[in-house]
Coordinates of C-alpha atoms and ligand atoms in Angstrom, one line a residue:
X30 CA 16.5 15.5 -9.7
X31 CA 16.9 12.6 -7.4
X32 CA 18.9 9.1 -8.0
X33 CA 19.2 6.5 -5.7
X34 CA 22.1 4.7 -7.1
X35 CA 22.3 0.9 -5.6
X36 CA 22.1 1.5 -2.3
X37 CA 22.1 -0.9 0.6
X38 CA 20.5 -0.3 3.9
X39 CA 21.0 -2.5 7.4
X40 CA 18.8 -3.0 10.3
X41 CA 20.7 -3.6 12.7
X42 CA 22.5 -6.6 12.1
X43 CA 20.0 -7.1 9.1
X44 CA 20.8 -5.8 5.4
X45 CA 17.3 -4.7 4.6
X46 CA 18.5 -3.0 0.8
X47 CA 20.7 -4.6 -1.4
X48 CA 21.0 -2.4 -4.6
X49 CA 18.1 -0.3 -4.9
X50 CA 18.1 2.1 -7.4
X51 CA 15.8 4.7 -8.6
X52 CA 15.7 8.2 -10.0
X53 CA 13.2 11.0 -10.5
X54 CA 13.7 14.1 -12.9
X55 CA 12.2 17.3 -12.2
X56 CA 8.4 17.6 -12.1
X57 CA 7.9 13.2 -12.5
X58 CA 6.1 11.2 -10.2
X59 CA 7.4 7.4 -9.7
X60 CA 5.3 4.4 -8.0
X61 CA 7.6 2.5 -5.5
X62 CA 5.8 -0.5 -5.4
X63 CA 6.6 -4.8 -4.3
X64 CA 5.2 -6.8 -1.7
X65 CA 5.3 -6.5 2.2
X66 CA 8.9 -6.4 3.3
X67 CA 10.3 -5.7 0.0
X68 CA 12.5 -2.3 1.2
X69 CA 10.0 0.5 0.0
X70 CA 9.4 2.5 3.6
X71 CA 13.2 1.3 4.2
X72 CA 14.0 3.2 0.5
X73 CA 12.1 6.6 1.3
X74 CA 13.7 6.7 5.0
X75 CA 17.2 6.3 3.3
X76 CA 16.0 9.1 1.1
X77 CA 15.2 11.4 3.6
X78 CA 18.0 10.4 6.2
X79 CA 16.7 8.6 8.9
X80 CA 18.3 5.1 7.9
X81 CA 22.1 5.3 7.0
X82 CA 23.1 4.1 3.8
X83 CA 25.8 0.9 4.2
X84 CA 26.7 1.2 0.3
X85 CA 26.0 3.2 -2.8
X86 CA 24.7 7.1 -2.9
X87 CA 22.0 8.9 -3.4
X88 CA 22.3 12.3 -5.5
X89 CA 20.2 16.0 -5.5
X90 CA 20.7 18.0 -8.3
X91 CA 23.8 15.9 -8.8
X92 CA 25.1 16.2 -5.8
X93 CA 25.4 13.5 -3.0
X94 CA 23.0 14.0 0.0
X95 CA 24.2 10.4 1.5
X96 CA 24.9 11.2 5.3
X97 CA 22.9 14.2 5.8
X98 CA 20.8 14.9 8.3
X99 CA 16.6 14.6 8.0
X100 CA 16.5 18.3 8.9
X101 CA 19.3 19.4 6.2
X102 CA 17.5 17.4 3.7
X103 CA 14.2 18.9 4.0
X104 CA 15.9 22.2 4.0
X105 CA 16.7 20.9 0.6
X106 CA 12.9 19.9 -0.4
X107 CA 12.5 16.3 0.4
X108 CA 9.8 15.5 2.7
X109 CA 8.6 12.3 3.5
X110 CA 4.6 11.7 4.6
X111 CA 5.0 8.4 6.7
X112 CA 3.1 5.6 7.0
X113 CA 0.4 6.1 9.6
X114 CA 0.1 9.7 9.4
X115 CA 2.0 10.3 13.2
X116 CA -0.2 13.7 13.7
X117 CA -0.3 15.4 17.5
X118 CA -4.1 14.6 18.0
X119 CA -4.2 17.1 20.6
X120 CA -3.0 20.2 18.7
X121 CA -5.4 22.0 16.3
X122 CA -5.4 21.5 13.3
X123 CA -3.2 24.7 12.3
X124 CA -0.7 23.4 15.2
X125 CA -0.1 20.4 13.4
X126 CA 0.3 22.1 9.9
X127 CA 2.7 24.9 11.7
X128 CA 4.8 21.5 12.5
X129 CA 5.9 21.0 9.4
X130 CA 7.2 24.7 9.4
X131 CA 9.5 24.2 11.9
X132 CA 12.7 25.0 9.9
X133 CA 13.8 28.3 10.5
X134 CA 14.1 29.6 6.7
X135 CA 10.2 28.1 6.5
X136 CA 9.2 30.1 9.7
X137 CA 9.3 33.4 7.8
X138 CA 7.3 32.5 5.2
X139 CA 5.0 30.4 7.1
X140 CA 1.8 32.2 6.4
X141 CA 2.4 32.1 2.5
X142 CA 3.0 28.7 2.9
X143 CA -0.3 27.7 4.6
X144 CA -2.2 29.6 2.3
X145 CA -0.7 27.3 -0.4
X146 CA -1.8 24.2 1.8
X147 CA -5.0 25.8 1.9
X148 CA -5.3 26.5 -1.3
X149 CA -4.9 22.6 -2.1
X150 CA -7.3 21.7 0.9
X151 CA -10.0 24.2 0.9
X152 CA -11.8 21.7 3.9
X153 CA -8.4 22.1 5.9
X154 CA -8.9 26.1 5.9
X155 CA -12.6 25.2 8.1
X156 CA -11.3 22.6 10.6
X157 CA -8.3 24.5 11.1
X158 CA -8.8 25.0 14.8
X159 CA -10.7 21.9 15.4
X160 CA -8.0 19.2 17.0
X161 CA -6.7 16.7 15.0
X162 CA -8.2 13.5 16.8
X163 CA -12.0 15.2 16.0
X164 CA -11.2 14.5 12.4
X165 CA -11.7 11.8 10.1
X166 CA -9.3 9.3 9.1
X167 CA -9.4 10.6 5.2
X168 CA -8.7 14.5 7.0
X169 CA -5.9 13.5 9.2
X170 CA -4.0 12.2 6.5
X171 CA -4.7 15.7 4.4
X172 CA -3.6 16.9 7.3
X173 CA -0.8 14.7 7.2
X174 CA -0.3 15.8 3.5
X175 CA -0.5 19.3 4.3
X176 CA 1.9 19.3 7.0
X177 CA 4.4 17.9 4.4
X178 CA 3.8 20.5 2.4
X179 CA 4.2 23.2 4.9
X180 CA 8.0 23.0 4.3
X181 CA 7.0 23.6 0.4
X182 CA 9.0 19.8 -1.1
X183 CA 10.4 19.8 -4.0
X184 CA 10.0 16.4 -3.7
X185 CA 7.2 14.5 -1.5
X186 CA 7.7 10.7 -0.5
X187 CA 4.4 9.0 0.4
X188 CA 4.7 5.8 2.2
X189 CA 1.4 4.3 1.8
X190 CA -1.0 7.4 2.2
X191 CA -3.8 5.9 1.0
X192 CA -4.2 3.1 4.0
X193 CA -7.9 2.7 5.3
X194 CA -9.5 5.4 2.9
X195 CA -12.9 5.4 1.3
X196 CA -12.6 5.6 -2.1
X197 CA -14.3 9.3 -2.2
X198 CA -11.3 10.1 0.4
X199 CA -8.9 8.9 -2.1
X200 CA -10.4 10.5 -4.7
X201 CA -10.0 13.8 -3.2
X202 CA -6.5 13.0 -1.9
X203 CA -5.5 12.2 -5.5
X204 CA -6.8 15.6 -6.8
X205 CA -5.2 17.4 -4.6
X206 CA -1.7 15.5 -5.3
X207 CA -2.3 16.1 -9.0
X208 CA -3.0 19.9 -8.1
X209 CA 0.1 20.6 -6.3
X210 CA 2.0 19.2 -8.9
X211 CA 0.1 21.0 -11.5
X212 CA 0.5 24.4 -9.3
X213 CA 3.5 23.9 -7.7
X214 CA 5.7 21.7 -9.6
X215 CA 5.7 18.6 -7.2
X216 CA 7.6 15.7 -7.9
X217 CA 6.4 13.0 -5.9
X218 CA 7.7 8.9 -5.1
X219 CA 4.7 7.4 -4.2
X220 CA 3.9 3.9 -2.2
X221 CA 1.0 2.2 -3.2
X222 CA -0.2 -1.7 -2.1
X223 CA -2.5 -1.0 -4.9
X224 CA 0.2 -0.9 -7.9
X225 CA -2.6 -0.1 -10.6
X226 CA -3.6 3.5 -8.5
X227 CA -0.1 4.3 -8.1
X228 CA 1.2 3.6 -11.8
X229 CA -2.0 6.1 -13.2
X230 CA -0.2 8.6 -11.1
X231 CA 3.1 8.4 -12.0
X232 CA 5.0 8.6 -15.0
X233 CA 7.9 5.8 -14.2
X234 CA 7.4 2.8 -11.7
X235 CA 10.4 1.1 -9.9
X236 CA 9.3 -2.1 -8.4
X237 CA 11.6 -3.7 -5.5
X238 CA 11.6 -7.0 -4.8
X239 CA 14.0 -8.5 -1.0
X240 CA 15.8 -4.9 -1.1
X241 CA 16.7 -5.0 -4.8
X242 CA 15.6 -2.8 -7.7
X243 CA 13.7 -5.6 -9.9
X244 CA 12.2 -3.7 -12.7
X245 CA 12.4 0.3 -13.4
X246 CA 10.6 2.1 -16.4
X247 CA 7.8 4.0 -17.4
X248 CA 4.3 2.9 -15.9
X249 CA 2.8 2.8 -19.4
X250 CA 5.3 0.6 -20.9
X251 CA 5.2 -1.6 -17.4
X252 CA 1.8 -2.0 -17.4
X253 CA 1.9 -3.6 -20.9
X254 CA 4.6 -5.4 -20.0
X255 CA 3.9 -9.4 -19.9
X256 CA 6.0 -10.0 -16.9
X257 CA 5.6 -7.5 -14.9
X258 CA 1.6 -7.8 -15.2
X259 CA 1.7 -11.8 -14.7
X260 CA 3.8 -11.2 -11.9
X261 CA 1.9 -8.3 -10.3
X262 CA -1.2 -7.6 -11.7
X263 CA -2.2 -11.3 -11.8
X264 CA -3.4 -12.5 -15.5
X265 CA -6.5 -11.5 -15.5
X266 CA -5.7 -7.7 -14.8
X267 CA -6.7 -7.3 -11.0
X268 CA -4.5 -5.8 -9.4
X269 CA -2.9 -7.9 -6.4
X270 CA -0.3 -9.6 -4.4
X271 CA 2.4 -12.3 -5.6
Ligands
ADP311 N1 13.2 -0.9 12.1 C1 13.5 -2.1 11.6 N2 14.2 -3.0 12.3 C2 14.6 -4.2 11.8 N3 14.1 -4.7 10.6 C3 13.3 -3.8 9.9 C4 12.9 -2.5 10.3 N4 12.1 -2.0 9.4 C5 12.0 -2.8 8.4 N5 12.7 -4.0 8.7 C6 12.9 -5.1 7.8 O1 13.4 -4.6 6.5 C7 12.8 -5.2 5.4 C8 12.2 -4.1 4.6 O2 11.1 -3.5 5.3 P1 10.3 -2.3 4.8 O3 11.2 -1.3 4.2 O4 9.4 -1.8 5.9 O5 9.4 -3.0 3.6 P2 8.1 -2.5 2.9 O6 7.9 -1.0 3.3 O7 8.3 -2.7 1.5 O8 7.0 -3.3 3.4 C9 11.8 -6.2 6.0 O9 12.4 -7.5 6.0 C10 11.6 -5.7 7.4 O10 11.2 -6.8 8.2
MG312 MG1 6.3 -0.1 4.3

């Protein structure tokens, strides 16, 4: 469905990606995961078009989507959930949801598609008219979730969605994930500081390392894998930072 094929990514004057690569087939989940600084919110935003790709392409379907605009590609079914959630904490609840409608072909069928967010958030259905900044960390970012969703992905990038959660919040957060995939057919490339979470919800894991691809397979085979768990999941098993 998706491959990012050794891209390279600037900041400015800065190369930020050197060769990244990655792919995704229909219906498969992959954990982005490295250190701070290692390229993964700089990956998803190449992905979705807000940074330009320098070098290299990245493929829908086959086809290359390098160079499109954010809106074009989420006309496509790539939506990205970024880090920190960025809701209006003024507008309702439903207002902020609606947002992620805003493409005209998702405007007609804007009512079918919050009944599908709904039916993944039941709790979203009660607060939907309550503002945004009234909710709880753990809601806003099922709101955030939800909003994403609105413009019914194909494809969900998740920078990080998991930041300053209690574990019930995750918990419920997870389910739902796993229930839009289940329902809906979601493929999803998920960021995770917490590599051992993200690999039991995805089926490959592509781990960057200073903007380059440094390992890429399935999660099951990774996690048994002596240097990728003496390198990131420390010797002992716990999860944690190199
Ligand atoms: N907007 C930006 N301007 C300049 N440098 C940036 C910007 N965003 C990220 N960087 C740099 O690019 C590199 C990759 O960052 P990022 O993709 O955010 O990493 P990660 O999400 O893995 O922590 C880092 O060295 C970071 O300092
Ligand atoms: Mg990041």
């Amino acid at each position: 469905m998706l491959q990012v094929e050794n891209i390279a990514v600037d900041h400015g004057r800065v190369r930020a990606l050197w060769g990244v690569h990655l792919a995704v087939k229909p219906g498969e989940s992959v954990a982005l995961l490295g250190t701070d600084g290692a390229g993964k919110s700089t990956t998803l935003g190449a992905i979705c078009g807000i940074y330009t790709v320098a070098e290299g392409d990245i493929r829908l379907d086959g086809e290359s989507i390098r160079g499109r605009r954010v809106r074009e590609i989420v006309s496509l079914g790539v939506v990205l959930v970024p880090e920190g959630r960025r809701l209006w904490p003024e507008m309702s609840v439903l207002e902020n949801l609606e947002m992620g409608a805003y493409l005209p072909a998702r405007r007609r069928d804007r009512a079918a598609a919050l009944e599908r967010v709904f039916d993944v958030f039941p709790a979203m259905r009660e607060k939907s008219s309550r503002p945004a900044y009234e909710l709880s960390g753990g809601q806003q970012a099922m709101v955030a979730i939800g909003r994403a969703l609105m413009a019914n992905p194909r494809l969900l990038l998740l920078d990080e969605p998991f930041i300053g959660m209690s574990p019930l919040i995750v918990q419920e957060i997870k389910d739902v994930l796993r229930t839009a995939r289940e329902r809906h057919g979601l493929s999803m490339v998920i960021v995770d500081q917490d590599f051992k979470r993200a690999m039991e919800m995805a089926e490959r894991t592509c781990v960057l390392s200073n903007g380059r691809t440094v390992m890429e397979g399935a999660s099951k085979d990774m996690q048994s894998d002596p240097v990728f768990t003496k390198t990131f999941l420390g010797l002992n098993g716990e999860h944690g930072v190199v």
